[in-house]
Amino acid sequence: MAMRCLALTVIKPKFSDISNSPGCIPSGRSSTQATEGSAAGQAPLVQHGSEVLQLLRSDHPGMVLVSSPLDGKNFLAWSRAVKHVLGAKMKLGFITGTCKKPSGDPELIEQWTRVDCMVASWLLNAMTKNVSNAFIYAKSVRTLWIALNEQYGECNGPQLYQLERDIASIT
C-alpha cells in the first residue's frame, strides 16, 4: 500500500489595518521589539499580536468548540478542552485576561470588541441551554470565564459538600 504525503501550505492573511494600529505588534516584529520603550520590567498595558485580533472566514458565532457541552458537572474537562481550542485559535488571552481591551484607537477597540463577542458566543454555544442562560449577560468573555470558574470551578463549596455527603453515604 503506497502512502501519500500531502504538502500543506500556510497562507498568512494580510493584516494591513490591524497590524499597523497602535498597540498591536505588526507582522514581522517580535513582542520584545514591540515593547521597547515601555517601563523597565513592565509589560505595556495593551499588547496584541495581529493574529489575536483577527477572525477567519471559518469563525462564526455558531461554531462548535467542543464535543461535549458544559452541563455543570463536567466543568474541569470542558474548560480544559476550551483552553486547547482557544489556544490553537490564538484567542486564549481573552479568557485569561492577558489580551486586555485597548484604549485610544477606536478602530482597535472595535476590532477587540468584535473578537471578544465572538469568543463569548463560542463559549455560550459550548454550554447547555440551562447553563448558558445563567451567563448570557456577562459584559466580556473574561467576566464570563471568571463567573464560570466561580460557579463550577474546583472551589465550589456546595458541590464539594454534596460530594462529601455522597462519599459518606457509600461507607
XYZ file of N, CA and C in Angstrom:
513
model
N 0.850 -1.177 0.000
C 0.000 0.000 0.000
C 0.895 1.239 0.000
N 0.719 2.105 -0.948
C 1.506 3.336 -1.037
C 0.908 4.397 -0.125
N 1.788 5.129 0.508
C 1.328 6.198 1.398
C 1.471 7.523 0.672
N 0.510 8.376 0.861
C 0.537 9.698 0.243
C 0.892 10.727 1.304
N 1.713 11.647 0.938
C 2.024 12.770 1.811
C 1.441 14.016 1.180
N 0.708 14.727 1.961
C 0.114 15.959 1.473
C 0.949 17.130 1.965
N 1.269 17.996 1.074
C 2.002 19.197 1.453
C 0.993 20.273 1.817
N 1.150 20.829 2.981
C 0.258 21.894 3.418
C 0.950 23.230 3.246
N 0.260 24.139 2.658
C 0.775 25.480 2.505
C -0.024 26.394 3.411
N 0.685 27.096 4.268
C 0.020 28.025 5.170
C 0.037 29.397 4.519
N -1.138 29.935 4.320
C -1.268 31.264 3.732
C -1.617 32.220 4.850
N -0.736 33.166 5.073
C -0.958 34.135 6.130
C -1.757 35.304 5.563
N -2.935 35.583 6.154
C -3.739 36.691 5.644
C -3.047 38.028 5.896
N -3.421 39.002 5.100
C -2.861 40.342 5.270
C -3.592 41.048 6.395
N -2.830 41.711 7.234
C -3.391 42.428 8.370
C -3.039 43.902 8.248
N -3.400 44.501 7.142
C -2.977 45.869 6.889
C -3.511 46.869 7.906
N -4.797 46.795 8.243
C -5.350 47.778 9.161
C -4.964 47.496 10.603
N -5.158 46.263 11.038
C -4.952 45.930 12.441
C -3.479 45.884 12.797
N -2.642 45.282 11.950
C -1.254 45.091 12.337
C -0.484 46.400 12.447
N -0.957 47.452 11.819
C -0.261 48.726 11.911
C -0.916 49.691 12.885
N -1.924 49.214 13.601
C -2.594 50.063 14.572
C -1.761 50.185 15.825
N -1.855 51.325 16.542
C -1.129 51.455 17.788
C -1.576 50.373 18.768
N -0.613 49.803 19.487
C -0.931 48.784 20.477
C -0.882 47.380 19.918
N -0.694 47.231 18.599
C -0.591 45.910 18.003
C 0.843 45.662 17.594
N 1.180 44.410 17.515
C 2.507 44.044 17.057
C 2.407 43.769 15.570
N 2.983 44.640 14.719
C 2.905 44.398 13.283
C 3.600 43.100 12.907
N 3.143 42.483 11.833
C 3.757 41.256 11.355
C 5.238 41.479 11.126
N 6.024 40.479 11.514
C 7.458 40.589 11.328
C 8.178 41.175 12.518
N 7.497 41.689 13.509
C 8.136 42.223 14.706
C 7.885 41.273 15.853
N 8.869 41.117 16.685
C 8.686 40.263 17.854
C 8.059 41.075 18.968
N 7.563 40.373 19.973
C 6.938 41.073 21.088
C 7.957 41.901 21.853
N 9.250 41.481 21.840
C 10.252 42.286 22.536
C 10.523 43.575 21.774
N 10.492 43.509 20.448
C 10.659 44.733 19.673
C 9.486 45.672 19.890
N 8.297 45.115 19.996
C 7.106 45.936 20.130
C 7.002 46.577 21.504
N 7.667 45.991 22.505
C 7.553 46.546 23.847
C 8.704 47.478 24.190
N 9.626 47.685 23.269
C 10.706 48.617 23.553
C 10.111 49.989 23.826
N 10.668 50.657 24.809
C 10.145 51.967 25.163
C 9.183 51.898 26.324
N 8.732 50.701 26.711
C 7.877 50.598 27.883
C 8.748 50.641 29.118
N 8.138 50.882 30.265
C 8.896 50.979 31.501
C 9.668 49.692 31.744
N 10.858 49.825 32.296
C 11.725 48.673 32.529
C 11.017 47.643 33.398
N 10.999 46.400 32.913
C 10.414 45.324 33.679
C 8.895 45.271 33.654
N 8.255 46.189 32.948
C 6.796 46.204 32.902
C 6.325 45.992 31.472
N 5.312 45.184 31.326
C 4.715 44.969 30.006
C 3.787 46.135 29.703
N 3.616 46.461 28.432
C 2.672 47.534 28.092
C 1.261 47.138 28.468
N 0.383 48.111 28.645
C -0.996 47.831 29.027
C -1.727 47.028 27.965
N -1.504 47.351 26.709
C -2.160 46.649 25.618
C -1.087 46.095 24.713
N -1.100 44.794 24.544
C -0.130 44.162 23.660
C -0.858 43.095 22.868
N -1.125 43.368 21.607
C -1.873 42.437 20.776
C -1.032 42.077 19.564
N -0.955 40.795 19.281
C -0.400 40.371 18.011
C -1.481 40.528 16.962
N -1.098 40.711 15.724
C -2.100 40.925 14.687
C -3.036 39.730 14.551
N -2.537 38.503 14.806
C -3.375 37.319 14.677
C -4.432 37.238 15.775
N -4.149 37.791 16.933
C -5.076 37.719 18.066
C -6.372 38.453 17.747
N -6.291 39.544 17.044
C -7.473 40.348 16.759
C -8.101 40.046 15.399
N -7.697 38.938 14.812
C -8.258 38.571 13.518
C -9.228 37.419 13.664
N -10.267 37.447 12.876
C -11.204 36.340 12.774
C -11.089 35.765 11.368
N -11.093 34.466 11.277
C -11.003 33.804 9.980
C -12.387 33.670 9.366
N -12.438 33.359 8.099
C -13.728 33.178 7.436
C -14.521 32.035 8.060
N -13.803 31.051 8.592
C -14.473 29.900 9.201
C -14.976 30.195 10.611
N -14.569 31.314 11.198
C -15.018 31.693 12.539
C -16.399 32.346 12.446
N -17.367 31.760 13.137
C -18.710 32.318 13.152
C -19.317 32.076 14.529
N -20.329 32.833 14.921
C -20.888 32.727 16.275
C -21.438 31.349 16.635
N -21.892 30.575 15.671
C -22.472 29.270 15.962
C -21.479 28.122 15.932
N -20.198 28.431 15.827
C -19.179 27.402 15.725
C -19.156 26.518 16.973
N -18.971 25.221 16.775
C -18.905 24.275 17.880
C -17.452 24.149 18.317
N -17.167 24.549 19.557
C -15.798 24.486 20.080
C -15.425 23.099 20.572
N -16.310 22.484 21.321
C -16.017 21.207 21.959
C -17.153 20.224 21.699
N -16.843 18.935 21.813
C -17.855 17.922 21.501
C -18.889 17.751 22.612
N -18.494 17.988 23.857
C -19.429 17.840 24.980
C -19.710 19.207 25.592
N -20.950 19.683 25.522
C -21.257 20.998 26.098
C -21.185 20.981 27.620
N -20.914 22.148 28.184
C -20.877 22.290 29.638
C -22.275 22.079 30.188
N -22.399 21.123 31.110
C -23.693 20.846 31.722
C -23.696 21.140 33.217
N -22.582 21.648 33.723
C -22.471 21.954 35.143
C -21.725 20.898 35.919
N -21.642 19.695 35.370
C -20.959 18.601 36.062
C -19.614 18.271 35.443
N -19.356 18.764 34.262
C -18.141 18.414 33.530
C -17.215 19.608 33.320
N -17.230 20.562 34.248
C -16.508 21.817 34.036
C -15.013 21.632 33.828
N -14.367 20.812 34.623
C -12.911 20.690 34.516
C -12.490 20.165 33.150
N -13.127 19.119 32.679
C -12.801 18.579 31.360
C -13.200 19.569 30.261
N -14.372 20.174 30.404
C -14.861 21.146 29.423
C -13.919 22.345 29.320
N -13.512 22.880 30.468
C -12.652 24.066 30.448
C -11.292 23.752 29.845
N -10.796 22.549 30.105
C -9.519 22.142 29.515
C -9.639 22.065 27.997
N -10.716 21.475 27.505
C -10.934 21.376 26.057
C -11.080 22.761 25.429
N -11.805 23.651 26.096
C -11.985 25.016 25.592
C -10.642 25.743 25.527
N -9.820 25.584 26.546
C -8.497 26.226 26.555
C -7.639 25.734 25.399
N -7.721 24.445 25.093
C -6.963 23.908 23.960
C -7.406 24.546 22.655
N -8.702 24.618 22.453
C -9.224 25.176 21.207
C -8.878 26.666 21.095
N -9.116 27.417 22.167
C -8.823 28.855 22.117
C -7.328 29.111 21.969
N -6.513 28.256 22.563
C -5.065 28.376 22.377
C -4.671 28.164 20.926
N -5.276 27.167 20.289
C -4.988 26.897 18.881
C -5.461 28.038 17.986
N -6.537 28.713 18.387
C -7.077 29.818 17.596
C -6.461 31.164 18.001
N -5.496 31.122 18.925
C -4.811 32.317 19.432
C -5.785 33.301 20.076
N -6.757 32.780 20.804
C -7.744 33.610 21.496
C -7.764 33.328 22.998
N -6.809 32.566 23.493
C -6.770 32.191 24.904
C -6.638 33.411 25.805
N -5.949 34.432 25.360
C -5.759 35.653 26.151
C -7.054 36.361 26.508
N -8.106 36.118 25.758
C -9.389 36.748 26.062
C -10.006 36.174 27.333
N -9.774 34.890 27.616
C -10.332 34.323 28.842
C -9.362 34.421 30.011
N -8.057 34.447 29.717
C -7.076 34.538 30.800
C -6.883 35.967 31.282
N -7.298 36.929 30.468
C -7.143 38.329 30.839
C -5.861 38.959 30.324
N -5.049 38.212 29.588
C -3.809 38.780 29.067
C -4.030 39.630 27.821
N -5.144 39.437 27.149
C -5.491 40.265 25.998
C -6.529 41.281 26.471
N -6.024 42.396 26.959
C -6.886 43.415 27.560
C -7.475 44.333 26.496
N -8.605 44.907 26.835
C -9.254 45.846 25.924
C -8.343 47.055 25.739
N -8.050 47.405 24.494
C -7.183 48.562 24.241
C -7.895 49.878 24.543
N -7.118 50.910 24.635
C -7.691 52.242 24.808
C -7.118 53.154 23.733
N -7.828 54.205 23.442
C -7.324 55.170 22.472
C -7.916 54.997 21.091
N -7.334 54.125 20.293
C -7.708 53.954 18.895
C -9.088 53.296 18.773
N -10.106 54.031 18.288
C -11.462 53.481 18.186
C -11.552 52.247 17.289
N -10.772 52.206 16.213
C -10.812 51.049 15.318
C -10.263 49.806 16.005
N -9.212 49.963 16.795
C -8.626 48.843 17.520
C -9.582 48.360 18.616
N -10.241 49.304 19.278
C -11.237 48.950 20.302
C -12.389 48.176 19.664
N -12.845 48.639 18.509
C -13.942 47.966 17.809
C -13.544 46.554 17.393
N -12.320 46.380 16.891
C -11.861 45.053 16.482
C -11.730 44.134 17.697
N -11.194 44.641 18.811
C -11.069 43.845 20.040
C -12.462 43.425 20.525
N -13.406 44.355 20.498
C -14.769 44.064 20.951
C -15.412 43.001 20.072
N -15.185 43.085 18.775
C -15.735 42.102 17.839
C -15.219 40.697 18.166
N -13.915 40.574 18.401
C -13.337 39.268 18.710
C -13.811 38.790 20.084
N -13.890 39.703 21.055
C -14.372 39.344 22.388
C -15.804 38.800 22.319
N -16.648 39.441 21.542
C -18.034 38.967 21.375
C -18.072 37.607 20.689
N -17.196 37.399 19.728
C -17.162 36.117 19.031
C -16.753 35.000 19.984
N -15.719 35.237 20.795
C -15.271 34.218 21.751
C -16.367 33.944 22.782
N -17.058 34.993 23.223
C -18.177 34.801 24.155
C -19.268 33.952 23.508
N -19.562 34.182 22.240
C -20.557 33.374 21.520
C -20.127 31.917 21.463
N -18.847 31.687 21.182
C -18.346 30.317 21.139
C -18.541 29.625 22.488
N -18.199 30.339 23.570
C -18.337 29.736 24.900
C -19.795 29.446 25.227
N -20.671 30.417 24.967
C -22.088 30.224 25.271
C -22.688 29.089 24.448
N -22.230 28.914 23.217
C -22.714 27.819 22.372
C -22.129 26.474 22.778
N -21.107 26.499 23.636
C -20.485 25.261 24.110
C -21.056 24.845 25.460
N -22.246 25.359 25.778
C -22.917 25.045 27.044
C -24.333 24.567 26.741
N -24.903 23.840 27.703
C -26.309 23.504 27.563
C -27.119 24.789 27.712
N -28.332 24.762 27.240
C -29.183 25.960 27.289
C -29.386 26.451 28.721
N -29.608 25.542 29.657
C -29.814 25.937 31.053
C -28.597 26.651 31.631
N -27.416 26.157 31.302
C -26.188 26.771 31.812
C -25.955 28.115 31.134
N -26.070 28.175 29.817
C -25.778 29.421 29.100
C -26.731 30.550 29.478
N -27.980 30.227 29.794
C -28.931 31.264 30.184
C -28.496 32.010 31.435
N -27.758 31.351 32.309
C -27.303 31.990 33.539
C -26.136 32.952 33.302
N -25.474 32.849 32.146
C -24.263 33.636 31.913
C -24.349 34.540 30.686
N -25.494 34.630 30.076
C -25.623 35.339 28.799
C -25.379 36.851 28.907
N -25.520 37.403 30.106
C -25.377 38.857 30.248
C -23.995 39.295 30.714
N -23.015 38.434 30.635
C -21.646 38.810 31.011
C -21.161 39.927 30.084
N -20.445 40.899 30.651
C -20.015 42.071 29.880
C -18.869 41.772 28.924
N -18.066 40.784 29.248
C -16.954 40.401 28.375
C -16.711 38.911 28.558
N -15.914 38.356 27.663
C -15.617 36.935 27.774
C -14.783 36.670 29.026
N -13.975 37.622 29.452
C -13.190 37.456 30.680
C -14.111 37.374 31.902
N -15.104 38.262 31.992
C -16.036 38.197 33.127
C -16.876 36.919 33.064
N -17.187 36.462 31.857
C -17.901 35.201 31.682
C -17.062 34.048 32.220
N -15.779 34.018 31.869
C -14.888 32.947 32.304
C -14.716 32.949 33.834
N -14.580 34.133 34.401
C -14.452 34.237 35.862
C -15.719 33.717 36.539
N -16.873 34.097 36.019
C -18.144 33.654 36.592
C -18.293 32.131 36.483
N -17.878 31.566 35.366
C -17.938 30.115 35.199
C -17.039 29.411 36.213
N -15.845 29.952 36.408
C -14.920 29.362 37.381
C -15.456 29.459 38.796
N -16.086 30.580 39.115
C -16.657 30.731 40.457
C -17.810 29.766 40.670
N -18.607 29.551 39.628
C -19.774 28.682 39.746
C -19.407 27.202 39.732
N -18.522 26.807 38.817
C -18.271 25.390 38.595
C -16.832 24.949 38.867
N -15.954 25.883 39.191
C -14.542 25.553 39.387
C -14.296 24.654 40.577
N -13.038 24.374 40.825
C -12.632 23.446 41.872
C -13.062 23.873 43.269
N -13.226 25.139 43.508
C -13.530 25.639 44.846
C -15.027 25.844 45.052
N -15.840 25.033 44.457
C -17.281 25.164 44.575
C -17.734 24.499 45.876
N -18.012 25.303 46.892
C -18.382 24.812 48.215
C -19.587 23.883 48.219
N -20.728 24.277 47.634
C -21.888 23.394 47.625
C -21.627 22.058 46.916
N -20.894 22.109 45.819
C -20.593 20.875 45.109
C -19.670 19.987 45.945
N -18.685 20.590 46.614
C -17.789 19.849 47.490
C -18.571 19.206 48.633
N -19.482 19.946 49.222
C -20.313 19.423 50.303
C -21.134 18.221 49.816
N -21.730 18.343 48.634
C -22.532 17.253 48.081
C -21.668 16.022 47.827
N -20.469 16.218 47.311
C -19.571 15.099 47.069
C -19.188 14.409 48.376
N -18.903 15.210 49.408
C -18.567 14.637 50.713
C -19.740 13.834 51.268
N -20.944 14.332 51.100
C -22.137 13.593 51.550
C -22.287 12.288 50.786
N -22.078 12.336 49.472
C -22.176 11.126 48.651
C -21.147 10.085 49.064
N -19.927 10.531 49.330
C -18.874 9.623 49.761
C -19.207 9.020 51.119
N -19.705 9.846 52.036
C -20.065 9.365 53.375
C -21.195 8.353 53.314
N -22.108 8.506 52.378
C -23.240 7.581 52.290
C -22.818 6.216 51.712
N -21.691 6.168 51.025
C -21.198 4.921 50.453
C -20.667 4.000 51.548
N -19.995 4.579 52.531
C -19.360 3.746 53.571
C -20.309 3.355 54.659
